[in-house]
PDB file of C-alpha atoms in Angstrom:
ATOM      1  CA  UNK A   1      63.900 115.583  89.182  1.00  0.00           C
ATOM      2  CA  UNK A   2      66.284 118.580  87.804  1.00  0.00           C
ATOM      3  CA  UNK A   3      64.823 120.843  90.871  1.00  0.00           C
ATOM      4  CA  UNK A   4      65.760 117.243  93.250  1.00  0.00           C
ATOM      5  CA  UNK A   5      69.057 117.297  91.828  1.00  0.00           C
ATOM      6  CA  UNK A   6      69.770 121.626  91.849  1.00  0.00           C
ATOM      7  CA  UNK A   7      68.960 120.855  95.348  1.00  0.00           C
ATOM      8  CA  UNK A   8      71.218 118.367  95.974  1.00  0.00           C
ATOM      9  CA  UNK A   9      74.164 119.785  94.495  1.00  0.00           C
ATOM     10  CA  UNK A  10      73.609 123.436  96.270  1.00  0.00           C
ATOM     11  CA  UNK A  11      73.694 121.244  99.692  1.00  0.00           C
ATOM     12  CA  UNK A  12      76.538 119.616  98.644  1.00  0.00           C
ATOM     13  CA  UNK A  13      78.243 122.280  98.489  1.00  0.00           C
ATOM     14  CA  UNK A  14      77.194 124.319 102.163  1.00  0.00           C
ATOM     15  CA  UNK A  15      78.704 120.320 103.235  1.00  0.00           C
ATOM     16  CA  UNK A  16      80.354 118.381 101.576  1.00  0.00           C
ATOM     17  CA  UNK A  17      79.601 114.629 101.518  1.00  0.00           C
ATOM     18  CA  UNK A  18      82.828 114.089 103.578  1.00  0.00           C
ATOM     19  CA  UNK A  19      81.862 116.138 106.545  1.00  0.00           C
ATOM     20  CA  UNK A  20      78.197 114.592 106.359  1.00  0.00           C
ATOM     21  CA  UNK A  21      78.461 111.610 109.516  1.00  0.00           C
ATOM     22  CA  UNK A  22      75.270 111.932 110.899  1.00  0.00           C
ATOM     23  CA  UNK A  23      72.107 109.705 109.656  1.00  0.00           C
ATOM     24  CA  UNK A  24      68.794 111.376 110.661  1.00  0.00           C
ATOM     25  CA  UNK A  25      65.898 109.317 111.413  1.00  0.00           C
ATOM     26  CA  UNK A  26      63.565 112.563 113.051  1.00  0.00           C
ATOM     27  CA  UNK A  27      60.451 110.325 113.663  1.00  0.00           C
ATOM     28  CA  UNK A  28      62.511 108.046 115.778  1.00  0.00           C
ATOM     29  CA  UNK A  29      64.480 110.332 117.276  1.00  0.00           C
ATOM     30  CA  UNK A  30      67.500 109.118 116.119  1.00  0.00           C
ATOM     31  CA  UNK A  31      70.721 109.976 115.019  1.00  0.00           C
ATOM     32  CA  UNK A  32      73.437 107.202 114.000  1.00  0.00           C
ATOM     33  CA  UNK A  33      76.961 108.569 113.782  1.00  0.00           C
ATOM     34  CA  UNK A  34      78.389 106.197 111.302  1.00  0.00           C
ATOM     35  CA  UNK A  35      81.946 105.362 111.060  1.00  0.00           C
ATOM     36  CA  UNK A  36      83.740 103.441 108.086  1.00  0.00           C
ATOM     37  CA  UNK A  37      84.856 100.243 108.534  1.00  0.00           C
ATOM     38  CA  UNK A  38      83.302  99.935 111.614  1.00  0.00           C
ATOM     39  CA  UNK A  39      79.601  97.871 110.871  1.00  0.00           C
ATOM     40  CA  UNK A  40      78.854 100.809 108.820  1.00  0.00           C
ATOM     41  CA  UNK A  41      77.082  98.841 106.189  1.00  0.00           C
ATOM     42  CA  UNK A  42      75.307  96.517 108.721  1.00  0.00           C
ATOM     43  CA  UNK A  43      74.043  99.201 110.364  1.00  0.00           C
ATOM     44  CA  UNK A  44      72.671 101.385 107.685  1.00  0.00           C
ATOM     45  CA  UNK A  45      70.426  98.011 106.305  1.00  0.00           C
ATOM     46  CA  UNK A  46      69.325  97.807 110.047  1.00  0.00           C
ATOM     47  CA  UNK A  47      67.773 101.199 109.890  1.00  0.00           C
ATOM     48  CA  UNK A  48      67.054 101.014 106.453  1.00  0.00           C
ATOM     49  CA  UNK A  49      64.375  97.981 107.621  1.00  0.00           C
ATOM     50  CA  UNK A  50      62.445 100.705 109.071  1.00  0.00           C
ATOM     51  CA  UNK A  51      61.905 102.573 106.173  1.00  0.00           C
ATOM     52  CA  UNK A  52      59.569 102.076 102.817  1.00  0.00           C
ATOM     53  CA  UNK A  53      62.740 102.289 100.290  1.00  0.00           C
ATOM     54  CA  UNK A  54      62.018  98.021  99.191  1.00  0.00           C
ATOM     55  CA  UNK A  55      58.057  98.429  98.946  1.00  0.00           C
ATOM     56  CA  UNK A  56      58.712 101.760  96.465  1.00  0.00           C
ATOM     57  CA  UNK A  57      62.392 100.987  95.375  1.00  0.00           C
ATOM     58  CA  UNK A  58      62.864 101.264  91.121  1.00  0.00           C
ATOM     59  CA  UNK A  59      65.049  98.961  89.240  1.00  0.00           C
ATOM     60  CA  UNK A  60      68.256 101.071  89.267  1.00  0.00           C
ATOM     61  CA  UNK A  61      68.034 103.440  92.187  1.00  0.00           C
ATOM     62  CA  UNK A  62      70.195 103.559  95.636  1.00  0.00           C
ATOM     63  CA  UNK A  63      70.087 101.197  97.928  1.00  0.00           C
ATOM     64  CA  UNK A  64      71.332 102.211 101.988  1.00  0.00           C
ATOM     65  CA  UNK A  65      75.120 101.493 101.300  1.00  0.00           C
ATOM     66  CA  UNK A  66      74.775 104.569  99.157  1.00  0.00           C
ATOM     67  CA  UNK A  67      75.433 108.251 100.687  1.00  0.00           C
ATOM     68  CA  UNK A  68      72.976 109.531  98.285  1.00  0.00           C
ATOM     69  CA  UNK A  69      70.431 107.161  99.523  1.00  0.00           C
ATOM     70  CA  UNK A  70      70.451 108.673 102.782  1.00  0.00           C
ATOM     71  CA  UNK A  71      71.055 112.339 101.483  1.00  0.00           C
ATOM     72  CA  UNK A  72      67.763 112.165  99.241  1.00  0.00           C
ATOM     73  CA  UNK A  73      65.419 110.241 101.865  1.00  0.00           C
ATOM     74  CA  UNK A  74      63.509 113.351 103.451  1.00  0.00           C
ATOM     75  CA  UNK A  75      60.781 111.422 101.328  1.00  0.00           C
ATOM     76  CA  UNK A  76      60.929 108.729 103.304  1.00  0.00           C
ATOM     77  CA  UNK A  77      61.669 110.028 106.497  1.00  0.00           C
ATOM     78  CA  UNK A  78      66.098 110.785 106.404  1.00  0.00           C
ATOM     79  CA  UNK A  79      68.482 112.747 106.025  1.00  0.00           C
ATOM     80  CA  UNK A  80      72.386 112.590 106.102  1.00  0.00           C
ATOM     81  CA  UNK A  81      73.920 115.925 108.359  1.00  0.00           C
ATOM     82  CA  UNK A  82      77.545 117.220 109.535  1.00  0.00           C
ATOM     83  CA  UNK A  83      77.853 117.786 112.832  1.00  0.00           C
ATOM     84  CA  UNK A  84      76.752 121.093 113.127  1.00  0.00           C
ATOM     85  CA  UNK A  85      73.056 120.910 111.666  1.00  0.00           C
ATOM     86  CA  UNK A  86      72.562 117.890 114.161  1.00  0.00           C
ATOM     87  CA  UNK A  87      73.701 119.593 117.016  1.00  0.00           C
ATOM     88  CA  UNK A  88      71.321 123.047 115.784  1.00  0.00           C
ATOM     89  CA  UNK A  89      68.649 120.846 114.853  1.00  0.00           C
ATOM     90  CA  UNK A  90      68.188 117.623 116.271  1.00  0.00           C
ATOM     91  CA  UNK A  91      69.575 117.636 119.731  1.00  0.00           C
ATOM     92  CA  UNK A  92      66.219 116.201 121.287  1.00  0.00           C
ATOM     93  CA  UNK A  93      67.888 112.963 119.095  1.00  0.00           C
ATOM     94  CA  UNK A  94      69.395 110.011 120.723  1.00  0.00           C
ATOM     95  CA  UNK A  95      73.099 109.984 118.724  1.00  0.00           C
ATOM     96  CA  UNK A  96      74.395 106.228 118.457  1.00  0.00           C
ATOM     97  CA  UNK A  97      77.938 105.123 116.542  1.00  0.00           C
ATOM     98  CA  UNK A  98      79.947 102.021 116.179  1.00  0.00           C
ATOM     99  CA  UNK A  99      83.715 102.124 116.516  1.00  0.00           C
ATOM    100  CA  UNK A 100      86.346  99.535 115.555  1.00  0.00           C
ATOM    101  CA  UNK A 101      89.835  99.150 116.614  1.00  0.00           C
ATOM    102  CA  UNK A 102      92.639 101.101 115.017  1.00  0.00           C
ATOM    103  CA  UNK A 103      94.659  98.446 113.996  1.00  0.00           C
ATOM    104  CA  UNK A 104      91.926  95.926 112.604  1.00  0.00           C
ATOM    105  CA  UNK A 105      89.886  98.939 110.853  1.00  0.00           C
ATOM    106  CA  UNK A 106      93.668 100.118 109.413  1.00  0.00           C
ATOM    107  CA  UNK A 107      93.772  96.437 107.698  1.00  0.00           C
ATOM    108  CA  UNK A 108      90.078  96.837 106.927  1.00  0.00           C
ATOM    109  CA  UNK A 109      90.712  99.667 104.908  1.00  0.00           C
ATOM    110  CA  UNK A 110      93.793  98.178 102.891  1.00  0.00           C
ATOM    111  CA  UNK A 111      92.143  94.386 101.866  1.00  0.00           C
ATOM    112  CA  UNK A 112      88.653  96.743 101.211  1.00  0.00           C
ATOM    113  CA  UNK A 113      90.314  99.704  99.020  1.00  0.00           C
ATOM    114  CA  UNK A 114      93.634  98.343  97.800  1.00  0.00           C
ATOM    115  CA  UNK A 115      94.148  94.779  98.007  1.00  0.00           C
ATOM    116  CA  UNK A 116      90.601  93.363  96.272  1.00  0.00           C
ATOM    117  CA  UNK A 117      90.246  96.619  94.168  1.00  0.00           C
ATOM    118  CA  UNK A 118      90.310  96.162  90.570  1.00  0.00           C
ATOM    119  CA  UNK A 119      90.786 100.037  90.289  1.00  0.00           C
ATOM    120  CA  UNK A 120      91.478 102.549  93.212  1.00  0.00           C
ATOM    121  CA  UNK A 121      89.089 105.015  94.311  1.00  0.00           C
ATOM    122  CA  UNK A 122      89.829 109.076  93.118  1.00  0.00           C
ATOM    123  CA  UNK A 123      89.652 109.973  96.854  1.00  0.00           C
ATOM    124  CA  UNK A 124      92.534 107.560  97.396  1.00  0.00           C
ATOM    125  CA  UNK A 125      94.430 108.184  94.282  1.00  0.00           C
ATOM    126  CA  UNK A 126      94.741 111.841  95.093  1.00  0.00           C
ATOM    127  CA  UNK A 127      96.797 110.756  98.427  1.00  0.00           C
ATOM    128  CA  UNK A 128      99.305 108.565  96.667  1.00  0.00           C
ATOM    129  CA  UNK A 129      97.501 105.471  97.634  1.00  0.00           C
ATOM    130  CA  UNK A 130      97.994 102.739  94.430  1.00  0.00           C
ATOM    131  CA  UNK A 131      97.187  99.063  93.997  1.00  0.00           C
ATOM    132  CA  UNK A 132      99.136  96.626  94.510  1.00  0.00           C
ATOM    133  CA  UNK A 133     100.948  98.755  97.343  1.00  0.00           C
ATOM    134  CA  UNK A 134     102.298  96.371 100.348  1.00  0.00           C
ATOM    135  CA  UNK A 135     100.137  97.092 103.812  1.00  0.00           C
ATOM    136  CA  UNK A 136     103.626  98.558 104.696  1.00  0.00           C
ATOM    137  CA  UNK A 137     103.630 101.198 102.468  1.00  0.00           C
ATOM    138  CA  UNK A 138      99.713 101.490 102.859  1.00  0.00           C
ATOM    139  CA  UNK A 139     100.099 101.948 106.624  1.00  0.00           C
ATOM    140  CA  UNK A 140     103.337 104.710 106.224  1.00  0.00           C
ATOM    141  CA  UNK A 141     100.670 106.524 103.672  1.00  0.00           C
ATOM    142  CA  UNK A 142      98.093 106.249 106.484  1.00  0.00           C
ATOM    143  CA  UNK A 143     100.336 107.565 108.884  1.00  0.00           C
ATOM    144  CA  UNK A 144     101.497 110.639 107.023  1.00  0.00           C
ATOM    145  CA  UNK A 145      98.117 111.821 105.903  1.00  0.00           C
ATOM    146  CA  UNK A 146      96.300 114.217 108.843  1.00  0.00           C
ATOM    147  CA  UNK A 147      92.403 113.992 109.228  1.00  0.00           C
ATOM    148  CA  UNK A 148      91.983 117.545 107.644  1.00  0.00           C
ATOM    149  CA  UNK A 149      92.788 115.359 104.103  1.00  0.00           C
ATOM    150  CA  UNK A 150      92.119 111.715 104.807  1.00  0.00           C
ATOM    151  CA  UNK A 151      89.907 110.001 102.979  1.00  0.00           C
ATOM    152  CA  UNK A 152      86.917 108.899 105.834  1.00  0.00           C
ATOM    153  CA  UNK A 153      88.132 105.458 105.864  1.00  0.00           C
ATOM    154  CA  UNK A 154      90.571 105.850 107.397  1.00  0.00           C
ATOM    155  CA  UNK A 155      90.059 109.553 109.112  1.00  0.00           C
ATOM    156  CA  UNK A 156      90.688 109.077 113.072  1.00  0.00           C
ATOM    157  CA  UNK A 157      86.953 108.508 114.722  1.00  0.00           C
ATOM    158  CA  UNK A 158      87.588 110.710 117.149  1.00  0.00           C
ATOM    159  CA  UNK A 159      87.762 113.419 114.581  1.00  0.00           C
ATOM    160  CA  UNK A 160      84.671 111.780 112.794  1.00  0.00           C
ATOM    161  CA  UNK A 161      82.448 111.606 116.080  1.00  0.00           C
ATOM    162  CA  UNK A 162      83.436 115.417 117.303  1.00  0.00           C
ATOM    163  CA  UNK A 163      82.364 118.954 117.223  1.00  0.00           C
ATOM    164  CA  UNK A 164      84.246 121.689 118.335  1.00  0.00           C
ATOM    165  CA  UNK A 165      85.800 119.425 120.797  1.00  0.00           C
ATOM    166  CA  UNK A 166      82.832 118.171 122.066  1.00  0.00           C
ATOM    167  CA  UNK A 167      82.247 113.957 121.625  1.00  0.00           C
ATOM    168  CA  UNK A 168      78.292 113.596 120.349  1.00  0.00           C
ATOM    169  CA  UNK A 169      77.223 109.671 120.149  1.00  0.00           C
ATOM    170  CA  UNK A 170      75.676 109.350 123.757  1.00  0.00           C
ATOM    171  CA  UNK A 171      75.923 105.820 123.393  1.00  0.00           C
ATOM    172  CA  UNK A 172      79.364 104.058 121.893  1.00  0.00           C
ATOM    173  CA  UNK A 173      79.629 100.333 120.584  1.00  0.00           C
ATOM    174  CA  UNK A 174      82.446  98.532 119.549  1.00  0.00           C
ATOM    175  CA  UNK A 175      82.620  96.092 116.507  1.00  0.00           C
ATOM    176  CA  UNK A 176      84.556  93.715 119.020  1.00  0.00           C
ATOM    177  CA  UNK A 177      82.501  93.481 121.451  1.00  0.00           C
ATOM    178  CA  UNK A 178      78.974  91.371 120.157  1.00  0.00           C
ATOM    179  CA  UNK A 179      77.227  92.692 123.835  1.00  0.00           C
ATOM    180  CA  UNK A 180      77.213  95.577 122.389  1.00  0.00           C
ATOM    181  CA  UNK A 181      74.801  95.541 120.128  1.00  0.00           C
ATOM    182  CA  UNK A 182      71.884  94.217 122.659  1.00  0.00           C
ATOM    183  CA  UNK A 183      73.082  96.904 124.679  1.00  0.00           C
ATOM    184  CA  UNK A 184      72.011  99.279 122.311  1.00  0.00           C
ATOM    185  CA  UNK A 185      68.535  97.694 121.725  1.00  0.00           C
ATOM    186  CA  UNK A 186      67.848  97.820 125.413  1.00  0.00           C
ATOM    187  CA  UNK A 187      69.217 101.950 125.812  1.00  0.00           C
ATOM    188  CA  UNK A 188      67.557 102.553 122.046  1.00  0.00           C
ATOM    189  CA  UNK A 189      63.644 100.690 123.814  1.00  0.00           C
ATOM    190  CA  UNK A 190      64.142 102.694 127.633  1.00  0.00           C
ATOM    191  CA  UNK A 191      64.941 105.834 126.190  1.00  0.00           C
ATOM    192  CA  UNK A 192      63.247 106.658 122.893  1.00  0.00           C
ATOM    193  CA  UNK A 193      61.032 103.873 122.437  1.00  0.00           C
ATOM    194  CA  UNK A 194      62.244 102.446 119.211  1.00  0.00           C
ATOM    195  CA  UNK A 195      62.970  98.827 118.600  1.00  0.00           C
ATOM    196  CA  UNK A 196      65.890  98.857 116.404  1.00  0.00           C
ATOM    197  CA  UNK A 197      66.051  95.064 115.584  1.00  0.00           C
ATOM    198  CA  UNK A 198      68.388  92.507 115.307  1.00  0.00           C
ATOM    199  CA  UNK A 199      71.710  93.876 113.490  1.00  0.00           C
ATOM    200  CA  UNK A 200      72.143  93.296 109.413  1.00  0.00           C
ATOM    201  CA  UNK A 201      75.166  91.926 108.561  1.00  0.00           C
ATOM    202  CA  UNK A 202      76.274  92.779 105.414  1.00  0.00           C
ATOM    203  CA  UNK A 203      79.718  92.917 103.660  1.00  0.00           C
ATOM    204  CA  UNK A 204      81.924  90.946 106.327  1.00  0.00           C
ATOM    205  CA  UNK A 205      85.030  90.227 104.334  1.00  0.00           C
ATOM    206  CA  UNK A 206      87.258  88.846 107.721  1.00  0.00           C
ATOM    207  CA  UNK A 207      85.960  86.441 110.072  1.00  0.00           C
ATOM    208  CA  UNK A 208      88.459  86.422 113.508  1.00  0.00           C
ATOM    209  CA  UNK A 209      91.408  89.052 113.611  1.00  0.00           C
ATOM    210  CA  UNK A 210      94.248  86.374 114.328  1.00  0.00           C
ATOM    211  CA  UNK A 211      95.791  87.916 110.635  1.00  0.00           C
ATOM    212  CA  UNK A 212      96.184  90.764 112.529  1.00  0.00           C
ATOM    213  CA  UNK A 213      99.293  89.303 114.221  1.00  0.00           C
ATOM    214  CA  UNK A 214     100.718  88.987 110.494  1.00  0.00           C
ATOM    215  CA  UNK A 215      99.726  92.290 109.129  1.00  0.00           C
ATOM    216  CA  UNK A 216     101.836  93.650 112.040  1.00  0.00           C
ATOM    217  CA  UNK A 217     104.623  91.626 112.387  1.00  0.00           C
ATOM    218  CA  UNK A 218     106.809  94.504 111.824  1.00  0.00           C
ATOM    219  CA  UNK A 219     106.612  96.444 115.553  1.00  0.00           C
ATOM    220  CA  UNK A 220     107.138  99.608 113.195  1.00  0.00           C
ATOM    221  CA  UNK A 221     104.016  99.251 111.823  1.00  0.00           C
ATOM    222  CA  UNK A 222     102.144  99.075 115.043  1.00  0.00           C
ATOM    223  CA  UNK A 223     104.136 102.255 116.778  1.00  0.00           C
ATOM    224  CA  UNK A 224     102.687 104.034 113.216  1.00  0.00           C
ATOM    225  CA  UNK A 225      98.925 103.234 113.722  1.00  0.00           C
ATOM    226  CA  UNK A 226      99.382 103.305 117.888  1.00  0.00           C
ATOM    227  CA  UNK A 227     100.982 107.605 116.902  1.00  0.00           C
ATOM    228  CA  UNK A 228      98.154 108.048 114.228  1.00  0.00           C
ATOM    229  CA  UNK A 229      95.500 107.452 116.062  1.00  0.00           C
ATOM    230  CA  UNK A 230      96.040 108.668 119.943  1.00  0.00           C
ATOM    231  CA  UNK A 231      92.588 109.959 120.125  1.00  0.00           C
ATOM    232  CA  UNK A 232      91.468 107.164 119.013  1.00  0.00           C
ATOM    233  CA  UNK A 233      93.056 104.539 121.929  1.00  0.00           C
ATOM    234  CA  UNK A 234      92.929 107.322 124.386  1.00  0.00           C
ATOM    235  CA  UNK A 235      88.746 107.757 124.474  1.00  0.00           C
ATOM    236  CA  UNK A 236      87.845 104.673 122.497  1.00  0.00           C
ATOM    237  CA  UNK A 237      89.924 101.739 123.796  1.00  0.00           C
ATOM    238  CA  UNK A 238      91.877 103.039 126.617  1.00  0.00           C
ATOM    239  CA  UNK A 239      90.916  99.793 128.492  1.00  0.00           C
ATOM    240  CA  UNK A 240      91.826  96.813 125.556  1.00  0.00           C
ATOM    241  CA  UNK A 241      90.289  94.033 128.662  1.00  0.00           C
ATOM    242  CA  UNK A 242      87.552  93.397 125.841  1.00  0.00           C
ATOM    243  CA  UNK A 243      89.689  92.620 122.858  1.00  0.00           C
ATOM    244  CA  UNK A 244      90.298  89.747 120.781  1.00  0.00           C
ATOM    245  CA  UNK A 245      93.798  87.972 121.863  1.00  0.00           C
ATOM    246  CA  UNK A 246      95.306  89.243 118.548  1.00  0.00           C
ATOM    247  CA  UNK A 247      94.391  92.735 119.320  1.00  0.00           C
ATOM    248  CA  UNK A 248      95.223  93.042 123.149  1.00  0.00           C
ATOM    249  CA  UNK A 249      98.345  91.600 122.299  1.00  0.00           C
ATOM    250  CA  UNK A 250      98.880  94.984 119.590  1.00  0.00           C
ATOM    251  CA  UNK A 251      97.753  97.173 122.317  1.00  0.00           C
ATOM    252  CA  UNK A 252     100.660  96.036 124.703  1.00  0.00           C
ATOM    253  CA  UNK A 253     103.552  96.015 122.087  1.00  0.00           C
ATOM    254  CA  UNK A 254     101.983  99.826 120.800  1.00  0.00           C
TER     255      UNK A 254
END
C-alpha cells in the first residue's frame, strides 16, 4: 500500500493529473482521449464494463468516475497517460474521444461546478470562479482564463486532444450527434477487434439544449465563447449541418 501510494505520488509529479487525457486499455489496443463535459462519465463506465473492478471492488474504493481509478488500474489492465507517453508508448493503439459543442459544454460546466455546487471546487476557486456567480460573469471568467491555467472543464479540446501540434484521436464523436456512437462500435470491431458495447449513460443533468437559447440571450456572451474557443469551431464543428436547432442557430449569430 505505502510503496502503491510512493508510486503514485512520484508519477504525479513527472505529470500531473491535469495533463493526464489519455485512458490506456493495452490489451485492447485502446486509447480513449477523454474530454470533460463531453460523455466523459458515460464513457469511462462503458470501458470500465470490460474490466474486473465490480467482481473485486471493496466497500470504499474508486469507482471509474475517479482519476485515481484509472491511474492505479495497471492491476487490472489501465492506465491514465499525457500525451507524450501515449504517443512513445502506445502508438500501435486505436485513440478514440468525444467532443461537445462550445457553447452547450460552456453551460455544462457552469449548472455542473457553480450553479448545483454546494461548495466550489479549489481548482476553480483559485481562478476567481465563486457560487452563486451569474453564467455572465461565469462565461467573462471563462473567457479571460488561457488553456495554460484553465481548469480541464473548461480547457479548449483542441488543446486537450493535441501534441506538439499534432491532433491524436483517429476517430472523433460528437455528444450531438447519437450516430456517432454506432459509428464507433463498427471502426472500434473492423479495426482492433474489440466490441465496445452499448454506451453507459451516466450523470445526464440536461435533456435537449433549447436553454441554450436563454443562457445566450445576450449576443455578447456568444462572441465570448465563439473568440475562446476558435480551435475548437475551426477543427471540431466547422460544419454546424448536424446540430441541434438551438445550437446552429449560436453558430450563425457567433
Amino acid at each position: 500500500m505505502l510503496f502503491n501510494a510512493l508510486s503514485r505520488s512520484i508519477r504525479l509529479v513527472l505529470t500531473p493529473i491535469r495533463e493526464r487525457h489519455f485512458i490506456v486499455l493495452p490489451e485492447k489496443k485502446l486509447v480513449y482521449a477523454r474530454v470533460p463535459k463531453a460523455a466523459n462519465s458515460s464513457i469511462k463506465y462503458t470501458l470500465a464494463e470490460h474490466l474486473d473492478w465490480k467482481r473485486d471492488r471493496r466497500e470504499g474504493s474508486l469507482g471509474p468516475n475517479n482519476d485515481l481509478f484509472w491511474l492505479d488500474g495497471r492491476a487490472h489492465g489501465t492506465d491514465l497517460l499525457g500525451a507524450q507517453s501515449v504517443v512513445a508508448r502506445h502508438a500501435d493503439c486505436f485513440v478514440f474521444t468525444y467532443v461537445r459543442n462550445p457553447y452547450d459544454r460552456v453551460v455544462s460546466c457552469y449548472n455542473n461546478k457553480i450553479r448545483i455546487k454546494d461548495e466550489i471546487q479549489p481548482s476553480f476557486a483559485r481562478l476567481g470562479f465563486s457560487l452563486g456567480m451569474s453564467f455572465a460573469a461565469f462565461v467573462e471568467k471563462v473567457a479571460e482564463t488561457g488553456d495554460d491555467r484553465a481548469d480541464n472543464h473548461f480547457r479548449s479540446q483542441m488543446d486537450i486532444l493535441s501534441h506538439r501540434g499534432r491532433y491524436l484521436p483517429e476517430f472523433t464523436g460528437r455528444c450531438e450527434d447519437p450516430d456517432d456512437w454506432p459509428k464507433l462500435q463498427l471502426r472500434l470491431r473492423e479495426e482492433i477487434g474489440f466490441e465496445i458495447g452499448p454506451l453507459q449513460t451516466r450523470h445526464v443533468k440536461r435533456q435537449g439544449r433549447d436553454d441554450l437559447i436563454d443562457y445566450y440571450a445576450d449576443p455578447a456572451l456568444v462572441r465570448m465563447v465563439r473568440e475562446r474557443y476558435p480551435t475548437d469551431f475551426e477543427h471540431l464543428y466547422a460544419d454546424a449541418a448536424d446540430l441541434p436547432a438551438a445550437l446552429k442557430q449560436l453558430n450563425a449569430t457567433g
